[in-house]
Short mmCIF file of C-alpha atoms in Angstrom, two decimals:
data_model
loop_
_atom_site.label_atom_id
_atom_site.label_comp_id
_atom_site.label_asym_id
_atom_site.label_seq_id
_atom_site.Cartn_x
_atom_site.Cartn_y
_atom_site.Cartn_z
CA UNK A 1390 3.44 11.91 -6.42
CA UNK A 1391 3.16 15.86 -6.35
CA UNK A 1392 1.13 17.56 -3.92
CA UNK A 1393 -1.42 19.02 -5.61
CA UNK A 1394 -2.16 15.30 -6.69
CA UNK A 1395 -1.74 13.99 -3.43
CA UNK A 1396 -3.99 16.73 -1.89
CA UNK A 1397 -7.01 15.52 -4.45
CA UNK A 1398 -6.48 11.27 -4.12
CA UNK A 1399 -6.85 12.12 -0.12
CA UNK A 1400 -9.60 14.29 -0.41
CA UNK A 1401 -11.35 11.66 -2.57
CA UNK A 1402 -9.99 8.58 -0.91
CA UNK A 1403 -10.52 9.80 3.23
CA UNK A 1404 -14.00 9.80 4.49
CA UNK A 1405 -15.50 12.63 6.43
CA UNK A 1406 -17.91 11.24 7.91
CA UNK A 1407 -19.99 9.28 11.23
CA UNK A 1408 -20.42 6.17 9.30
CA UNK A 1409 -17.15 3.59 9.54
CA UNK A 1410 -15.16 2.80 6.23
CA UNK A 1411 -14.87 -0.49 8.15
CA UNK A 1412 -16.62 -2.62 10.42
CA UNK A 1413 -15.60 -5.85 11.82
CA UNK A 1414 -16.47 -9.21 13.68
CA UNK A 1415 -13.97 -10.83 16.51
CA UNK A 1416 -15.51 -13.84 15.97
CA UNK A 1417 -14.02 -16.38 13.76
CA UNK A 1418 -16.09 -16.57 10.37
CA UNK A 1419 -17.63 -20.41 9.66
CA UNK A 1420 -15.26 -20.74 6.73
CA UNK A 1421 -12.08 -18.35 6.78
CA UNK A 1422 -11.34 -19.64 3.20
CA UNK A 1423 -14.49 -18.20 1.81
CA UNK A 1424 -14.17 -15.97 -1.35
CA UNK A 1425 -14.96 -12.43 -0.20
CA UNK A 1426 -18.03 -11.15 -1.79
CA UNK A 1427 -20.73 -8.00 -2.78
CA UNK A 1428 -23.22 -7.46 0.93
CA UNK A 1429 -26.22 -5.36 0.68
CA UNK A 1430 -27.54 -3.57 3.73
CA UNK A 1431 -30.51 -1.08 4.01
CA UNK A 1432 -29.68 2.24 5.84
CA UNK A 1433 -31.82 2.56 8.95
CA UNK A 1434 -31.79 6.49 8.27
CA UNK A 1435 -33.00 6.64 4.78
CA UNK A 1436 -33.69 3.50 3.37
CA UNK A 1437 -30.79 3.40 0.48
CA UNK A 1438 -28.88 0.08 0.29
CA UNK A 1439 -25.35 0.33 0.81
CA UNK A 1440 -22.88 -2.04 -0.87
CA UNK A 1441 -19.79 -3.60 1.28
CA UNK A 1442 -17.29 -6.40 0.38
CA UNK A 1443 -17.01 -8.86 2.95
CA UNK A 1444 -13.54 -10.76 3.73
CA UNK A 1445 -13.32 -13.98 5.57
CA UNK A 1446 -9.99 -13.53 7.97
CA UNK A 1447 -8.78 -16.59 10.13
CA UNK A 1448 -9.59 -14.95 13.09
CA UNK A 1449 -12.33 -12.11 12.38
CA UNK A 1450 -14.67 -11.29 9.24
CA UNK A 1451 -14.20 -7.30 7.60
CA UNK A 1452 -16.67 -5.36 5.78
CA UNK A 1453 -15.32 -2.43 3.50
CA UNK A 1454 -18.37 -0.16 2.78
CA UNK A 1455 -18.00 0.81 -0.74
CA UNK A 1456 -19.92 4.47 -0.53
CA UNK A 1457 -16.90 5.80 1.56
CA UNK A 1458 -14.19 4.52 -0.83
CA UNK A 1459 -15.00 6.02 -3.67
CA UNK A 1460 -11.76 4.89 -5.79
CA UNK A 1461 -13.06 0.94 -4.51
CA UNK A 1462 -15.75 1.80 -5.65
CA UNK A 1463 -15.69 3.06 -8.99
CA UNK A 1464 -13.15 0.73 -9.79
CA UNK A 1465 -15.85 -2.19 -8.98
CA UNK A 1466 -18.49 -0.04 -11.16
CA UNK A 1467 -15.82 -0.06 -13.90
CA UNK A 1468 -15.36 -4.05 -14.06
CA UNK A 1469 -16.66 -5.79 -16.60
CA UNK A 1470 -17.20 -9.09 -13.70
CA UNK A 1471 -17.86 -7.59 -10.23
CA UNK A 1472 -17.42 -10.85 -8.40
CA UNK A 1473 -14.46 -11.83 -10.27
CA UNK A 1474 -12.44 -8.60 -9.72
CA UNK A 1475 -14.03 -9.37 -5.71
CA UNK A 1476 -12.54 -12.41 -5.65
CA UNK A 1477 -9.14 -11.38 -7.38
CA UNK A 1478 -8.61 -9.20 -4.02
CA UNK A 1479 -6.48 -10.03 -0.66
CA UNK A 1480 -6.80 -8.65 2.45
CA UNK A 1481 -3.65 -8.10 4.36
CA UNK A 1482 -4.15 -7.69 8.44
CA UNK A 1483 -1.05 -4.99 9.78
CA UNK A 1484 -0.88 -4.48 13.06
CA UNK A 1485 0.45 -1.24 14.35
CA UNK A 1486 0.99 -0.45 17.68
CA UNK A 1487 -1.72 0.16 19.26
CA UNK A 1488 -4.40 -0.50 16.15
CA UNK A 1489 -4.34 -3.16 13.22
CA UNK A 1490 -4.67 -1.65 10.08
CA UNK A 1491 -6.10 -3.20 6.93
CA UNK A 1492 -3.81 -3.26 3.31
CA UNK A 1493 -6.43 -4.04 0.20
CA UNK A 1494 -4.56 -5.49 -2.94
CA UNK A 1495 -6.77 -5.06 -5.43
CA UNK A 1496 -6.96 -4.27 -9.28
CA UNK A 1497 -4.53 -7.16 -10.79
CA UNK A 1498 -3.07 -7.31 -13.51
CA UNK A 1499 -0.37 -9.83 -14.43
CA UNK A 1500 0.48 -10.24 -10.61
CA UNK A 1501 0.90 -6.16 -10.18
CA UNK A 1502 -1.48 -4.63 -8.38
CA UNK A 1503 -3.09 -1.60 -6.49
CA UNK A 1504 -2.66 -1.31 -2.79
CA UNK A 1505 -5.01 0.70 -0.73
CA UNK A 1506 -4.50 1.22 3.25
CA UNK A 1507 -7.36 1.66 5.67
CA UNK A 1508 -7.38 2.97 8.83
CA UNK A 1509 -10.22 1.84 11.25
CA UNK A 1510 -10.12 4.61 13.63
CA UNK A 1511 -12.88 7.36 14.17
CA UNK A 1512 -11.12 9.39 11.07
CA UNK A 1513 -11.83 6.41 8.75
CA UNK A 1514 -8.98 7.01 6.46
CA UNK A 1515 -7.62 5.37 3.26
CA UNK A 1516 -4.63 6.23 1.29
CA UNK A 1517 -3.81 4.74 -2.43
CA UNK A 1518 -0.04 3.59 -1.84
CA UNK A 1519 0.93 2.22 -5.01
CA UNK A 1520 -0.67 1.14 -8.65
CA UNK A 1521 0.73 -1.45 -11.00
CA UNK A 1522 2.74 -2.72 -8.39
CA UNK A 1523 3.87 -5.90 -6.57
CA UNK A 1524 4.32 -5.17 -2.41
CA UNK A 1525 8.10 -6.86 -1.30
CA UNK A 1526 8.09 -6.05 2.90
CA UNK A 1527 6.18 -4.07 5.19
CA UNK A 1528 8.35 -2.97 8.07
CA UNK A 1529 7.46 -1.47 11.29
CA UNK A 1530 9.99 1.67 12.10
CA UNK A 1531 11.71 0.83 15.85
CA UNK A 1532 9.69 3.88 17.32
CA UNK A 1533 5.90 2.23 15.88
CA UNK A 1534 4.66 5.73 14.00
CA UNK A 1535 6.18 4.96 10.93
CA UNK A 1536 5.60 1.59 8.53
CA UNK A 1537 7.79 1.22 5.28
CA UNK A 1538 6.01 -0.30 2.43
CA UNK A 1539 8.66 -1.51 -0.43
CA UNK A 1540 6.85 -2.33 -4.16
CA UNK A 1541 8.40 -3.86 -7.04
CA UNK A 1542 7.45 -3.51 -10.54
CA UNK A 1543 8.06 -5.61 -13.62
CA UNK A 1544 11.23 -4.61 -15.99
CA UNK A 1545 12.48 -6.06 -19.04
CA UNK A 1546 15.82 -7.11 -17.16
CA UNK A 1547 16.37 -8.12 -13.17
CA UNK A 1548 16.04 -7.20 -10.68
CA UNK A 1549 12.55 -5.46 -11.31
CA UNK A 1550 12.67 -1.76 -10.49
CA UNK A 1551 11.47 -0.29 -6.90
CA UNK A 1552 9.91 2.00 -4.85
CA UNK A 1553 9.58 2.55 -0.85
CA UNK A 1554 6.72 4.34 0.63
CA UNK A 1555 7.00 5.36 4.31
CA UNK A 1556 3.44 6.09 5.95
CA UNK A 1557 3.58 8.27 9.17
CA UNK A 1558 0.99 6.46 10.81
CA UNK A 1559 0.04 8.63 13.09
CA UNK A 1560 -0.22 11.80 11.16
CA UNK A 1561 -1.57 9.67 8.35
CA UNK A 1562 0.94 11.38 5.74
CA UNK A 1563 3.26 10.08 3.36
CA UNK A 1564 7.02 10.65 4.36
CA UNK A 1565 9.23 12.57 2.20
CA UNK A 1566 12.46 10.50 2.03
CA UNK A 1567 16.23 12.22 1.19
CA UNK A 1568 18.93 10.19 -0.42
CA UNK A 1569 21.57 11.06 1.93
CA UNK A 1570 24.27 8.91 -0.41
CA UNK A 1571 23.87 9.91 -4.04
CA UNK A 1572 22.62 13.10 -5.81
CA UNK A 1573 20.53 10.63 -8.10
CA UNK A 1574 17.00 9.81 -7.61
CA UNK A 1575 16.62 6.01 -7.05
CA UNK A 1576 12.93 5.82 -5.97
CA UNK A 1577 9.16 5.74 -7.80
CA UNK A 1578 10.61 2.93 -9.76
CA UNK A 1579 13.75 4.29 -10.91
CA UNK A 1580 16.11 1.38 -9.66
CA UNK A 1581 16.03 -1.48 -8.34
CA UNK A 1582 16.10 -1.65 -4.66
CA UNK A 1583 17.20 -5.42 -3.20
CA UNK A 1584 16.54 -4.77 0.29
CA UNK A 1585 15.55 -1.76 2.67
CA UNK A 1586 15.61 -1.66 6.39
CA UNK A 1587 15.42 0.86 9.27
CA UNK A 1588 18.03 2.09 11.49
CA UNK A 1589 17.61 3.28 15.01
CA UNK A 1590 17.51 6.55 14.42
CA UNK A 1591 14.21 6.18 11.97
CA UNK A 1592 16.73 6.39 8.75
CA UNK A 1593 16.69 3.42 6.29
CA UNK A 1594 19.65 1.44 4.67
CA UNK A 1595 18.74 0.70 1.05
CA UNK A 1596 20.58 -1.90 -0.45
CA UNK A 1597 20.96 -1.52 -4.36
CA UNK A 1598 23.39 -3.29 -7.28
CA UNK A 1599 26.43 -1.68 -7.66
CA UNK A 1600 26.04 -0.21 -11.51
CA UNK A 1601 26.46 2.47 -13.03
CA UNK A 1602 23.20 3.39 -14.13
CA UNK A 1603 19.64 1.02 -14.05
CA UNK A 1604 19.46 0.61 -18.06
CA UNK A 1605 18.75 -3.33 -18.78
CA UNK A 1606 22.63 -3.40 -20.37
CA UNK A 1607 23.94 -2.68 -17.06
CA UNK A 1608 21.41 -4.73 -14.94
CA UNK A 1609 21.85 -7.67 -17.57
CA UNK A 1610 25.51 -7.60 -17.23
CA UNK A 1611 25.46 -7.43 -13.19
CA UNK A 1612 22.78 -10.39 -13.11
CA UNK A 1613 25.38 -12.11 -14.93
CA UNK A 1614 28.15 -11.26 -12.32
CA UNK A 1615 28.96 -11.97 -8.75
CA UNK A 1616 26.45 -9.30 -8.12
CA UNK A 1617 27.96 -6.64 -6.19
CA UNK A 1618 25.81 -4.27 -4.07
CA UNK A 1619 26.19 -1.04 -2.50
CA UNK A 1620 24.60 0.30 0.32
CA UNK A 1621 22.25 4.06 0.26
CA UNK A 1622 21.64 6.12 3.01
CA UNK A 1623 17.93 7.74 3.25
CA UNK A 1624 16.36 10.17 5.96
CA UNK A 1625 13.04 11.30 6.80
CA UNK A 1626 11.70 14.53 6.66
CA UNK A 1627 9.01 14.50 8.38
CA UNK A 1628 8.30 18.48 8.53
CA UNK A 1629 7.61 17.80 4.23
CA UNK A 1630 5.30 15.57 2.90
CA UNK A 1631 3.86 15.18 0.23
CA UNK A 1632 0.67 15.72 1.38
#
């Protein structure tokens, strides 16, 4: 994503205000298998009914409220069956530290999706991490600021091609990774990426095929092989991103 685009989708995805993007029960709901579903709730202040979807957790229920999520929203607005997109969406508890944060999978389509993360702190943030998209792993770095996020998408050979998103959670910025191995770029769906895991010193270990180049003649041919892999190198910079 560039910057300039980055700088709009957080300015139209983070809330500034009072009210919370979400609010949540401890208690256990009646029926955690319960379909989440459309609540309507009359502001004290000035009488206007605000929307919120409601998700049944095992062990607590969420409500997202739809006004401060504008991309939720008019996605919702956009669908020809409300409920049914509702009821297409999962709720994925992370807990991070010291907080839990909440990742929405949402807008399906042939089992890619979006993913949106929300933040339930006083700065009620969200950030769009990925569209079209199927999420792989969701690592915590070893010093608990830093979560990867690794998405797959769909190809017309396998392995399907990747991407990894690293969210400074404490800054609440995307992390601008280097490929410290090759000169090539092998993210935002370029190649596929097998696995992905952090080092000590906050770096990550990619490991990739071992081809020449990610066209479906070469991936074909290695799928067909003993399927050697090679290893790739990335650092943070943390000083850059790309918000």
């Amino acid at each position: 994503m560039g910057k300039i685009f980055a700088l709009i989708l957080l300015f139209l995805l983070t809330a500034c205000t009072e009210e919370p993007v979400i609010t949540k029960s401890d208690s256990p709901p009646e029926d955690p298998d319960r379909e989440p579903e459309i609540i309507e709730e009359e502001n004290d202040d000035n009488e206007e009914v605000e929307e919120f979807i409601e998700f049944a957790l095992p062990e607590e229920e969420i409500m997202i409220n739809l006004k401060l999520v504008p991309i939720l929203d008019s996605y919702l607005q956009a669908a020809q069956n409300k409920q049914q997109a509702i009821e297409q969406m999962t709720l994925i508890p992370i807990h991070a530290a010291d907080k839990t944060l909440y990742l929405l999978e949402f807008s399906c389509q042939e089992a890619l999706c979006s993913y949106l993360l929300l933040d339930q702190t006083e700065e009620n943030r969200a950030y769009l991490m990925a569209d079209l998209a199927k999420l792989t792993q969701k690592t915590m770095a070893p010093d608990n600021t830093k979560m990867l996020f690794h998405f797959d998408r769909k190809h017309s050979s396998q392995p399907p091609l990747s991407d990894i998103v690293v969210m400074d959670l404490e800054q609440w910025e995307h992390v601008t990774l280097h490929n410290q191995t090759e000169n090539e770029v092998m993210l935002d769906y370029t190649w596929p990426i097998l696995t992905v895991e952090w080092n000590e010193d906050i770096s990550l270990t990619a490991t990739v095929p071992d081809i020449i180049e990610p066209s479906p003649d070469y991936l074909n041919q290695w799928e067909n092989t003993e399927k050697p892999t090679t290893e790739i190198e990335f650092t943070l910079n943390t000083a850059d991103s790309t918000e």
